[in-house]
Amino acid sequence: MAKNHWHSAGSSKRAAAYKYGYKSGLELSVSEQIKSTEYPLNYETETLHYIVPERKAKYTPDFIFTKRDGSLMYIETKGRWTSADRLKMKHVLQSNPGADIRLVFQTPTQKISKASKTTYEDYAKKLGILHVAKKTIPEEWLQECLKTGEEPVIIKKFF
């Protein structure tokens, strides 16, 4: 019988992550990084709707931050970025123009397939995702966001 890799204890890091409600060791590591800061930890608390041709679907980003202007920043962590994941992200971006989705890859220089020269980072930028990081959320990204207890500064527009 084939093992379900999400529930397998094959990797001690993955087993520890699953124990705490995360799907990967990378998600656990990023959550620990966030916990060590003054920023609130919002793990999979929101769902974005998107349309796959001929059907409606949902996408739940891994981490969500409120930026200083009140808008949202979505952080998705990826160890493996399969073709199905890449197609889903393409549909999410098309269905949510203007959404600030950023990716934290375990290895951004990983090729999308053995036969391709395109890396995960290259493909993300091709999709229009300008913010890509390796293993942790960059401090610059966090500085764009509200810390626990802070309120957004909403700029009034007159036109």
PDB file of C-alpha atoms in Angstrom, residues 18-125:
ATOM      1  CA  TYR A  18       2.710  17.834  11.116  1.00  0.00           C
ATOM      2  CA  LYS A  19       2.548  17.472  14.907  1.00  0.00           C
ATOM      3  CA  TYR A  20       2.157  21.274  15.171  1.00  0.00           C
ATOM      4  CA  GLY A  21      -0.395  21.547  12.353  1.00  0.00           C
ATOM      5  CA  TYR A  22       1.937  22.429   9.454  1.00  0.00           C
ATOM      6  CA  LYS A  23       2.353  20.504   6.214  1.00  0.00           C
ATOM      7  CA  SER A  24       6.132  20.826   5.878  1.00  0.00           C
ATOM      8  CA  GLY A  25       9.301  21.500   7.766  1.00  0.00           C
ATOM      9  CA  LEU A  26       9.682  24.772   5.841  1.00  0.00           C
ATOM     10  CA  GLU A  27       6.267  26.000   7.039  1.00  0.00           C
ATOM     11  CA  LEU A  28       7.272  25.103  10.613  1.00  0.00           C
ATOM     12  CA  SER A  29      10.608  26.958  10.242  1.00  0.00           C
ATOM     13  CA  VAL A  30       8.931  30.085   8.853  1.00  0.00           C
ATOM     14  CA  SER A  31       6.300  30.000  11.603  1.00  0.00           C
ATOM     15  CA  GLU A  32       9.072  29.806  14.215  1.00  0.00           C
ATOM     16  CA  GLN A  33      10.744  32.808  12.557  1.00  0.00           C
ATOM     17  CA  ILE A  34       7.490  34.796  12.775  1.00  0.00           C
ATOM     18  CA  LYS A  35       6.950  33.761  16.422  1.00  0.00           C
ATOM     19  CA  SER A  36      10.398  35.142  17.293  1.00  0.00           C
ATOM     20  CA  THR A  37       9.340  38.599  16.049  1.00  0.00           C
ATOM     21  CA  GLU A  38       6.717  41.106  17.136  1.00  0.00           C
ATOM     22  CA  TYR A  39       4.506  40.208  14.154  1.00  0.00           C
ATOM     23  CA  PRO A  40       1.283  38.217  14.515  1.00  0.00           C
ATOM     24  CA  LEU A  41       1.297  34.635  13.226  1.00  0.00           C
ATOM     25  CA  ASN A  42      -1.625  34.074  10.854  1.00  0.00           C
ATOM     26  CA  TYR A  43      -1.248  30.586   9.390  1.00  0.00           C
ATOM     27  CA  GLU A  44      -3.819  29.561   6.768  1.00  0.00           C
ATOM     28  CA  THR A  45      -6.445  31.881   8.232  1.00  0.00           C
ATOM     29  CA  GLU A  46      -7.870  33.181   4.974  1.00  0.00           C
ATOM     30  CA  THR A  47      -9.003  31.685   1.682  1.00  0.00           C
ATOM     31  CA  LEU A  48      -8.865  33.352  -1.735  1.00  0.00           C
ATOM     32  CA  HIS A  49     -11.306  32.224  -4.392  1.00  0.00           C
ATOM     33  CA  TYR A  50     -10.099  31.664  -7.924  1.00  0.00           C
ATOM     34  CA  ILE A  51     -11.481  30.260 -11.129  1.00  0.00           C
ATOM     35  CA  VAL A  52     -10.031  27.335 -12.995  1.00  0.00           C
ATOM     36  CA  PRO A  53     -11.594  27.306 -16.422  1.00  0.00           C
ATOM     37  CA  GLU A  54     -14.993  25.643 -16.036  1.00  0.00           C
ATOM     38  CA  ARG A  55     -14.908  25.413 -12.217  1.00  0.00           C
ATOM     39  CA  LYS A  56     -14.564  27.533  -9.093  1.00  0.00           C
ATOM     40  CA  ALA A  57     -11.830  26.697  -6.615  1.00  0.00           C
ATOM     41  CA  LYS A  58     -10.249  27.986  -3.385  1.00  0.00           C
ATOM     42  CA  TYR A  59      -6.663  28.723  -2.383  1.00  0.00           C
ATOM     43  CA  THR A  60      -5.533  29.152   1.210  1.00  0.00           C
ATOM     44  CA  PRO A  61      -2.186  30.969   1.492  1.00  0.00           C
ATOM     45  CA  ASP A  62       0.168  29.752   4.223  1.00  0.00           C
ATOM     46  CA  PHE A  63       0.766  33.059   6.021  1.00  0.00           C
ATOM     47  CA  ILE A  64      -1.034  36.421   5.938  1.00  0.00           C
ATOM     48  CA  PHE A  65       0.199  39.818   7.104  1.00  0.00           C
ATOM     49  CA  THR A  66      -1.585  43.159   7.200  1.00  0.00           C
ATOM     50  CA  LYS A  67       0.571  45.840   5.636  1.00  0.00           C
ATOM     51  CA  ARG A  68       0.883  49.325   7.089  1.00  0.00           C
ATOM     52  CA  ASP A  69      -1.575  50.692   4.491  1.00  0.00           C
ATOM     53  CA  GLY A  70      -4.207  48.111   5.490  1.00  0.00           C
ATOM     54  CA  SER A  71      -3.746  45.866   2.459  1.00  0.00           C
ATOM     55  CA  LEU A  72      -2.777  42.212   2.807  1.00  0.00           C
ATOM     56  CA  MET A  73       0.450  40.370   2.030  1.00  0.00           C
ATOM     57  CA  TYR A  74       0.174  36.633   1.390  1.00  0.00           C
ATOM     58  CA  ILE A  75       3.214  34.401   1.943  1.00  0.00           C
ATOM     59  CA  GLU A  76       3.318  30.931   0.419  1.00  0.00           C
ATOM     60  CA  THR A  77       6.110  28.518   1.314  1.00  0.00           C
ATOM     61  CA  LYS A  78       7.216  25.870  -1.153  1.00  0.00           C
ATOM     62  CA  GLY A  79       9.700  23.051  -0.818  1.00  0.00           C
ATOM     63  CA  ARG A  80       8.516  21.386  -4.023  1.00  0.00           C
ATOM     64  CA  TRP A  81       6.621  23.472  -6.579  1.00  0.00           C
ATOM     65  CA  THR A  82       4.888  20.917  -8.773  1.00  0.00           C
ATOM     66  CA  SER A  83       3.342  21.646 -12.154  1.00  0.00           C
ATOM     67  CA  ALA A  84      -0.109  21.432 -10.514  1.00  0.00           C
ATOM     68  CA  ASP A  85       0.993  23.992  -7.887  1.00  0.00           C
ATOM     69  CA  ARG A  86       2.339  26.305 -10.591  1.00  0.00           C
ATOM     70  CA  LEU A  87      -0.886  26.064 -12.601  1.00  0.00           C
ATOM     71  CA  LYS A  88      -2.955  26.762  -9.477  1.00  0.00           C
ATOM     72  CA  MET A  89      -0.818  29.841  -8.701  1.00  0.00           C
ATOM     73  CA  LYS A  90      -1.300  31.066 -12.276  1.00  0.00           C
ATOM     74  CA  HIS A  91      -5.093  30.815 -11.886  1.00  0.00           C
ATOM     75  CA  VAL A  92      -5.005  32.454  -8.422  1.00  0.00           C
ATOM     76  CA  LEU A  93      -3.037  35.417  -9.787  1.00  0.00           C
ATOM     77  CA  GLN A  94      -5.366  35.785 -12.794  1.00  0.00           C
ATOM     78  CA  SER A  95      -8.428  35.675 -10.527  1.00  0.00           C
ATOM     79  CA  ASN A  96      -6.976  38.059  -7.900  1.00  0.00           C
ATOM     80  CA  PRO A  97      -5.189  40.842  -9.783  1.00  0.00           C
ATOM     81  CA  GLY A  98      -3.318  43.110  -7.438  1.00  0.00           C
ATOM     82  CA  ALA A  99      -3.025  40.512  -4.647  1.00  0.00           C
ATOM     83  CA  ASP A 100       0.411  40.765  -3.020  1.00  0.00           C
ATOM     84  CA  ILE A 101       1.474  37.112  -3.095  1.00  0.00           C
ATOM     85  CA  ARG A 102       5.086  36.339  -2.188  1.00  0.00           C
ATOM     86  CA  LEU A 103       6.913  33.033  -2.229  1.00  0.00           C
ATOM     87  CA  VAL A 104       9.465  31.565   0.161  1.00  0.00           C
ATOM     88  CA  PHE A 105      11.174  28.637  -1.513  1.00  0.00           C
ATOM     89  CA  GLN A 106      13.329  26.086   0.194  1.00  0.00           C
ATOM     90  CA  THR A 107      15.547  26.156  -2.914  1.00  0.00           C
ATOM     91  CA  PRO A 108      14.637  28.944  -5.401  1.00  0.00           C
ATOM     92  CA  THR A 109      17.339  27.720  -7.809  1.00  0.00           C
ATOM     93  CA  GLN A 110      15.680  24.295  -8.125  1.00  0.00           C
ATOM     94  CA  LYS A 111      14.765  23.495 -11.756  1.00  0.00           C
ATOM     95  CA  ILE A 112      11.034  23.035 -12.455  1.00  0.00           C
ATOM     96  CA  SER A 113      11.872  19.694 -14.123  1.00  0.00           C
ATOM     97  CA  LYS A 114      14.912  17.635 -15.034  1.00  0.00           C
ATOM     98  CA  ALA A 115      14.650  18.700 -18.673  1.00  0.00           C
ATOM     99  CA  SER A 116      14.164  22.425 -17.989  1.00  0.00           C
ATOM    100  CA  LYS A 117      16.638  25.224 -17.396  1.00  0.00           C
ATOM    101  CA  THR A 118      13.899  27.295 -15.708  1.00  0.00           C
ATOM    102  CA  THR A 119      14.208  27.593 -11.932  1.00  0.00           C
ATOM    103  CA  TYR A 120      11.388  28.040  -9.423  1.00  0.00           C
ATOM    104  CA  GLU A 121      12.417  31.682  -9.037  1.00  0.00           C
ATOM    105  CA  ASP A 122      12.483  32.232 -12.825  1.00  0.00           C
ATOM    106  CA  TYR A 123       8.997  30.759 -13.178  1.00  0.00           C
ATOM    107  CA  ALA A 124       7.625  32.836 -10.281  1.00  0.00           C
ATOM    108  CA  LYS A 125       8.905  36.009 -11.929  1.00  0.00           C
TER     109      LYS A 125
END
